[in-house]
Coordinates of C-alpha atoms and ligand atoms in Angstrom, one line a residue:
M9 CA 131.5 101.1 106.3
P10 CA 128.0 101.0 104.9
N11 CA 126.9 104.0 102.8
A12 CA 124.9 106.3 105.0
N13 CA 122.5 107.2 102.1
G14 CA 122.0 103.6 101.0
L15 CA 118.8 101.7 101.8
L16 CA 120.6 98.4 101.2
D17 CA 124.3 97.9 101.2
I18 CA 125.9 94.6 100.5
R19 CA 129.7 94.0 100.8
N20 CA 131.6 91.0 99.4
L21 CA 128.5 88.8 99.6
V22 CA 129.2 85.1 98.9
K23 CA 126.7 82.2 98.6
H24 CA 127.9 78.7 97.8
F25 CA 125.8 75.5 97.8
D26 CA 127.3 72.3 98.9
I27 CA 126.0 69.6 96.5
S28 CA 128.3 66.8 97.6
G29 CA 125.4 64.6 98.6
G30 CA 125.8 61.8 101.2
L31 CA 129.1 60.7 102.7
L32 CA 129.3 57.7 100.3
D33 CA 128.9 60.0 97.2
Q34 CA 131.8 62.1 98.4
F35 CA 134.4 59.3 98.3
R36 CA 136.1 58.2 95.1
F37 CA 139.3 56.5 93.9
E38 CA 141.9 58.8 92.4
N39 CA 145.3 57.3 91.4
G40 CA 144.6 54.2 93.5
K41 CA 143.8 56.2 96.6
L42 CA 140.4 56.7 98.3
V43 CA 139.9 60.5 98.5
R44 CA 137.0 62.6 99.8
R45 CA 135.8 65.4 97.4
R46 CA 133.2 68.0 98.2
T47 CA 131.3 69.7 95.3
T48 CA 130.2 73.3 95.7
V49 CA 128.2 75.5 93.4
K50 CA 129.7 79.0 93.6
A51 CA 126.5 80.8 92.8
V52 CA 127.4 84.3 94.2
N53 CA 131.0 85.5 94.6
N54 CA 132.1 88.7 96.3
V55 CA 129.2 90.9 95.2
T56 CA 129.3 94.5 96.5
F57 CA 126.8 97.3 95.7
N58 CA 124.3 99.6 97.3
V59 CA 120.7 100.4 96.5
K60 CA 119.5 104.0 97.2
P61 CA 116.0 104.8 98.5
G62 CA 113.4 105.2 95.8
E63 CA 115.4 103.7 93.0
T64 CA 114.8 100.7 90.7
F65 CA 118.0 98.8 90.8
S66 CA 118.1 96.0 88.2
V67 CA 120.2 92.9 88.2
V68 CA 120.6 91.3 84.8
G69 CA 122.5 88.4 83.3
E70 CA 122.0 85.0 81.6
S71 CA 120.0 82.2 83.3
G72 CA 122.1 80.6 86.0
C73 CA 124.4 83.5 86.7
G74 CA 123.2 83.8 90.3
K75 CA 120.6 86.5 90.2
S76 CA 117.9 84.7 92.2
T77 CA 120.5 83.3 94.7
L78 CA 121.7 86.9 95.2
A79 CA 118.2 88.2 95.8
R80 CA 117.3 85.4 98.2
T81 CA 120.6 85.7 100.1
I82 CA 119.9 89.5 100.5
L83 CA 116.5 88.7 102.0
R84 CA 118.1 86.1 104.2
L85 CA 116.1 83.3 102.7
Y86 CA 119.5 81.7 102.3
P87 CA 122.2 82.2 104.9
P88 CA 125.3 83.9 103.2
N89 CA 128.7 82.1 103.4
A90 CA 130.5 85.4 103.8
G91 CA 130.1 89.1 103.4
E92 CA 127.9 91.7 105.0
I93 CA 124.4 93.0 104.4
Y94 CA 123.3 96.4 105.8
Y95 CA 119.7 97.7 105.8
R96 CA 119.4 101.4 106.6
G97 CA 122.9 101.2 108.0
K98 CA 122.1 98.2 110.4
R99 CA 123.9 95.0 109.8
I100 CA 121.4 92.2 109.2
D101 CA 123.3 89.2 107.9
K102 CA 123.9 87.8 111.3
L103 CA 120.6 88.5 113.0
T104 CA 118.5 85.7 114.5
Q105 CA 115.2 84.8 112.8
E106 CA 113.4 86.7 115.7
K107 CA 115.5 89.8 115.3
M108 CA 115.0 89.6 111.6
L109 CA 111.2 89.9 111.8
P110 CA 110.9 93.7 111.7
Y111 CA 113.1 93.7 108.5
R112 CA 111.0 90.9 106.9
A113 CA 108.0 93.2 106.9
K114 CA 110.1 96.0 105.4
M115 CA 111.7 93.8 102.7
Q116 CA 109.3 91.8 100.6
M117 CA 109.7 89.6 97.5
I118 CA 107.6 89.0 94.4
F119 CA 108.2 85.8 92.6
Q120 CA 108.1 84.8 89.0
D121 CA 105.3 82.3 89.1
P122 CA 102.3 83.7 91.0
Y123 CA 100.5 80.3 90.8
A124 CA 103.3 78.7 92.8
S125 CA 103.7 81.5 95.3
L126 CA 100.0 81.7 96.2
N127 CA 98.5 79.0 98.4
P128 CA 95.8 77.3 96.3
R129 CA 93.7 76.5 99.4
M130 CA 93.5 80.1 100.6
T131 CA 91.1 82.8 99.4
V132 CA 92.5 86.1 98.3
Q133 CA 91.2 87.7 101.5
K134 CA 93.0 85.1 103.7
T135 CA 96.2 85.3 101.5
L136 CA 96.3 89.1 102.0
E137 CA 95.3 89.1 105.6
E138 CA 97.8 86.5 106.8
P139 CA 101.0 88.5 106.6
V140 CA 99.3 91.6 108.2
Y141 CA 98.3 89.6 111.2
F142 CA 101.7 87.9 111.4
H143 CA 103.5 91.3 111.5
N144 CA 100.9 93.2 113.6
K145 CA 99.6 91.0 116.4
S146 CA 97.4 93.7 117.9
I147 CA 95.8 95.0 114.7
S148 CA 91.9 95.1 114.6
S149 CA 90.0 93.0 112.0
T150 CA 88.3 96.1 110.7
E151 CA 91.7 97.7 110.0
V152 CA 93.0 94.6 108.3
K153 CA 89.9 94.4 106.0
E154 CA 90.4 98.1 105.1
R155 CA 94.1 97.4 104.3
V156 CA 93.2 94.5 102.1
A157 CA 90.6 96.4 100.2
T158 CA 93.0 99.3 99.7
V159 CA 95.8 97.2 98.3
M160 CA 93.3 95.2 96.1
E161 CA 92.2 98.5 94.6
L162 CA 95.8 99.7 94.2
V163 CA 96.7 96.5 92.2
G164 CA 93.5 96.7 90.1
V165 CA 91.6 93.6 91.5
D166 CA 88.1 94.3 92.6
P167 CA 87.8 93.8 96.4
K168 CA 84.5 92.1 95.9
W169 CA 86.5 89.1 94.5
A170 CA 88.4 88.7 97.8
G171 CA 86.4 85.5 98.5
R172 CA 87.8 83.7 95.4
Y173 CA 90.7 81.3 95.1
P174 CA 93.9 81.8 93.0
H175 CA 92.8 79.3 90.3
E176 CA 89.7 81.5 89.6
F177 CA 92.0 84.3 88.3
S178 CA 94.1 84.7 85.1
G179 CA 97.9 84.7 85.3
G180 CA 98.1 88.5 85.2
Q181 CA 95.5 88.9 88.0
R182 CA 97.3 86.3 90.1
Q183 CA 100.5 88.3 89.8
R184 CA 98.5 91.4 90.8
I185 CA 97.4 89.5 93.9
S186 CA 101.1 88.5 94.7
I187 CA 102.0 92.1 94.4
A188 CA 99.1 93.0 96.8
R189 CA 100.4 90.4 99.2
A190 CA 103.8 92.1 99.3
L191 CA 102.2 95.5 99.7
T192 CA 99.8 94.7 102.6
V193 CA 102.6 94.8 105.2
D194 CA 103.6 98.3 104.0
P195 CA 107.1 97.4 102.8
E196 CA 109.9 99.9 101.8
F197 CA 112.0 97.6 99.7
I198 CA 110.7 95.0 97.2
V199 CA 112.7 92.4 95.4
A200 CA 110.9 91.4 92.2
D201 CA 112.4 88.2 90.8
E202 CA 111.4 88.0 87.1
P203 CA 107.9 89.3 88.0
V204 CA 106.7 89.4 84.4
S205 CA 108.6 86.6 82.7
A206 CA 105.8 84.0 83.1
L207 CA 103.1 86.4 81.7
D208 CA 101.8 87.0 78.2
V209 CA 103.6 89.9 76.5
S210 CA 100.3 92.0 76.5
I211 CA 100.0 91.6 80.3
Q212 CA 103.7 92.3 81.0
A213 CA 103.4 96.0 80.4
Q214 CA 100.3 96.3 82.6
I215 CA 102.1 94.6 85.5
L216 CA 105.2 96.8 85.0
N217 CA 103.0 99.9 85.0
L218 CA 101.3 98.7 88.1
L219 CA 104.7 98.2 89.8
M220 CA 105.8 101.7 88.8
D221 CA 102.5 103.2 89.9
A222 CA 102.8 101.5 93.3
Q223 CA 106.4 102.8 93.6
Q224 CA 105.3 106.4 93.1
K225 CA 102.3 106.1 95.5
R226 CA 104.1 104.4 98.3
G227 CA 107.7 105.6 97.8
L228 CA 109.0 102.1 97.3
T229 CA 112.5 101.0 96.4
Y230 CA 112.8 98.0 93.9
M231 CA 115.5 95.5 93.2
F232 CA 114.5 94.0 89.9
I233 CA 115.9 90.6 88.8
T234 CA 115.5 89.8 85.1
H235 CA 117.1 88.4 82.0
D236 CA 114.9 90.6 79.9
L237 CA 117.0 93.6 78.9
G238 CA 114.1 95.3 77.1
V239 CA 112.2 95.6 80.4
V240 CA 115.3 96.8 82.3
K241 CA 116.0 99.7 79.9
H242 CA 112.6 101.2 80.6
I243 CA 112.2 100.9 84.3
S244 CA 115.6 101.0 85.9
T245 CA 117.6 103.8 87.5
R246 CA 120.8 101.7 87.7
V247 CA 121.7 98.3 86.4
A248 CA 124.2 95.6 87.6
V249 CA 125.3 93.0 85.1
M250 CA 126.1 89.6 86.5
Y251 CA 128.3 86.9 85.0
L252 CA 129.1 83.6 86.9
G253 CA 128.1 85.0 90.3
M254 CA 130.0 88.3 90.0
V255 CA 129.0 91.8 89.0
C256 CA 131.0 92.7 85.9
E257 CA 129.4 96.1 85.3
L258 CA 127.3 98.6 87.2
A259 CA 126.0 101.9 85.8
P260 CA 123.0 104.2 85.5
A261 CA 120.6 102.5 83.1
A262 CA 120.7 105.1 80.3
E263 CA 124.5 105.1 80.3
L264 CA 124.8 101.3 80.4
F265 CA 122.7 101.0 77.3
Q266 CA 124.4 103.8 75.5
T267 CA 128.0 103.0 76.4
P268 CA 128.5 99.5 77.7
M269 CA 132.1 99.1 78.8
H270 CA 132.6 95.4 79.8
P271 CA 133.0 93.0 76.8
Y272 CA 130.3 90.8 78.4
T273 CA 127.8 93.7 78.6
Q274 CA 128.6 94.7 75.1
A275 CA 127.8 91.1 73.9
L276 CA 124.7 90.9 76.0
L277 CA 123.3 94.2 74.7
S278 CA 124.1 93.4 71.1
A279 CA 121.7 90.4 71.4
I280 CA 118.7 92.8 71.8
P281 CA 116.8 92.8 68.5
V282 CA 116.2 96.2 67.0
I283 CA 113.0 96.9 65.0
G284 CA 113.8 97.5 61.3
E285 CA 117.4 96.3 61.6
L286 CA 117.8 93.4 59.2
K287 CA 121.3 92.4 60.0
P288 CA 121.7 92.6 63.8
K289 CA 125.3 93.4 65.0
H290 CA 125.2 90.5 67.4
I291 CA 128.6 89.9 69.0
Q292 CA 129.3 86.2 69.0
L293 CA 131.2 85.1 72.1
R294 CA 133.6 82.1 72.2
G295 CA 132.7 78.8 73.9
E296 CA 130.1 78.1 76.5
V297 CA 129.3 79.5 80.0
P298 CA 131.6 77.6 82.4
T299 CA 130.0 75.8 85.3
P300 CA 129.9 77.6 88.7
I301 CA 131.3 74.4 90.2
N302 CA 134.7 75.0 88.6
L303 CA 135.1 78.7 88.2
P304 CA 137.8 79.8 85.8
S305 CA 141.0 81.4 87.2
G306 CA 141.5 85.1 87.0
C307 CA 138.6 87.0 85.3
V308 CA 135.7 84.5 85.2
F309 CA 134.8 85.8 81.7
H310 CA 138.3 85.4 80.1
G311 CA 137.5 82.1 78.4
R312 CA 134.7 83.7 76.3
C313 CA 136.2 87.2 76.0
L314 CA 137.3 88.2 72.5
Y315 CA 140.0 90.5 73.9
A316 CA 141.4 88.5 76.9
K317 CA 145.1 88.8 77.5
E318 CA 147.5 87.0 79.8
E319 CA 146.7 89.2 82.9
C320 CA 143.0 88.2 82.6
R321 CA 143.8 84.5 83.0
E322 CA 145.8 85.1 86.2
H323 CA 144.2 87.9 88.1
V324 CA 140.7 88.8 89.1
P325 CA 139.9 92.4 87.9
P326 CA 138.4 94.6 90.6
L327 CA 135.1 96.4 90.0
R328 CA 136.3 100.0 89.6
E329 CA 134.9 103.3 88.6
V330 CA 135.7 103.9 84.9
N331 CA 133.4 106.9 84.5
T332 CA 131.3 108.8 87.1
D333 CA 129.0 106.2 88.8
H334 CA 130.0 103.7 86.1
F335 CA 131.8 100.7 87.4
A336 CA 133.3 97.8 85.4
A337 CA 135.6 94.8 86.3
C338 CA 137.9 94.6 83.3
F339 CA 141.7 95.0 82.9
L340 CA 141.2 96.3 79.3
L341 CA 139.5 99.5 80.4
Ligands
ADP9 P1 119.6 82.8 87.9 O1 118.6 83.4 88.9 O2 120.6 83.9 87.4 O3 119.0 82.0 86.8 P2 120.3 81.1 90.1 O4 120.7 82.0 91.3 O5 119.0 80.4 90.1 O6 120.6 81.8 88.8 O7 121.4 79.9 90.1 C1 122.8 80.2 90.1 C2 123.5 78.8 90.2 O8 123.3 78.3 91.5 C3 123.0 77.8 89.2 O9 124.1 77.0 88.8 C4 122.1 77.0 90.0 O10 122.0 75.7 89.5 C5 122.7 77.0 91.4 N1 121.7 76.9 92.5 C6 120.6 77.7 92.7 N2 120.0 77.3 93.8 C7 120.6 76.2 94.2 C8 120.3 75.3 95.3 N3 119.3 75.5 96.2 N4 121.2 74.2 95.5 C9 122.2 74.0 94.6 N5 122.5 74.8 93.6 C10 121.7 75.9 93.4

């Protein structure tokens, strides 16, 4: 059953991509026989968690571990292969596109590259108006203009620049406009996929402050996708660590950074440079990240884990509570 207090609840979510190609690509000779083989990327595997109203829930992990796929599947930009998604207790993973529309206004996404996510042929005014008209067919043009001016002010872009095009702005200002675009439809839940990774370091803090400010003023809930652990530490309430499409640890941010339990989280956090520390205590993992096409048996991390034992090769460790509100998927704990 979905958590009654949760804004978003996902249960055993699975997203696989079939990359077998055309029919001819799928056939090959093996031991003198013609066999058909399908190839699937197992991007998200059995992910379960809930996001509470008003929190900043971060999902971290190395590039390719399935963070973006998870985010897009939650927002139904990709259809899930299995599992359940609940929004305010209502199951949404099987809704038709039409029935999904009211949820689309409530759940918005901010992308990494603001230049790619804004239409270069639309002025800022048109960019910000479009989603408002789409979700409110009967809204008056005066009200739309007011809404656009309000969000532009909120994100720190002067409304008098509304007639300009995206290329006339800097990267930071473009990301402010992307945030404004998400805010015009008055959302409750925003998924921000690496929202500051493409920006200069000096601009990153400004955009993060803007996001935190908007959260306070509008009571927003965030799901933050990033590989940048420094950012996560400062803005998150809880953090989920992903490895090969699975959540291996989930805990309140302060606790996760202070007492990481899973060997993968420990290695990941040990890679954060510390000012003034000449010899970083970086934990070196064995081997390479396996491909999500052929997932390892048992614990997906066992091939790189410094402490793996027989059980880890054979069985999948469940994500279980190892401390209050602190979950980890490891047999060693
Ligand atoms: P992350 O956001 O953590 O970098 P992604 O979710 O982008 O990871 O990717 C997870 C895995 O799924 C990667 O192996 C990636 O190549 C694969 N993948 C992502 N999108 C697609 C797609 N549309 N088709 C096929 N494979 C995909």
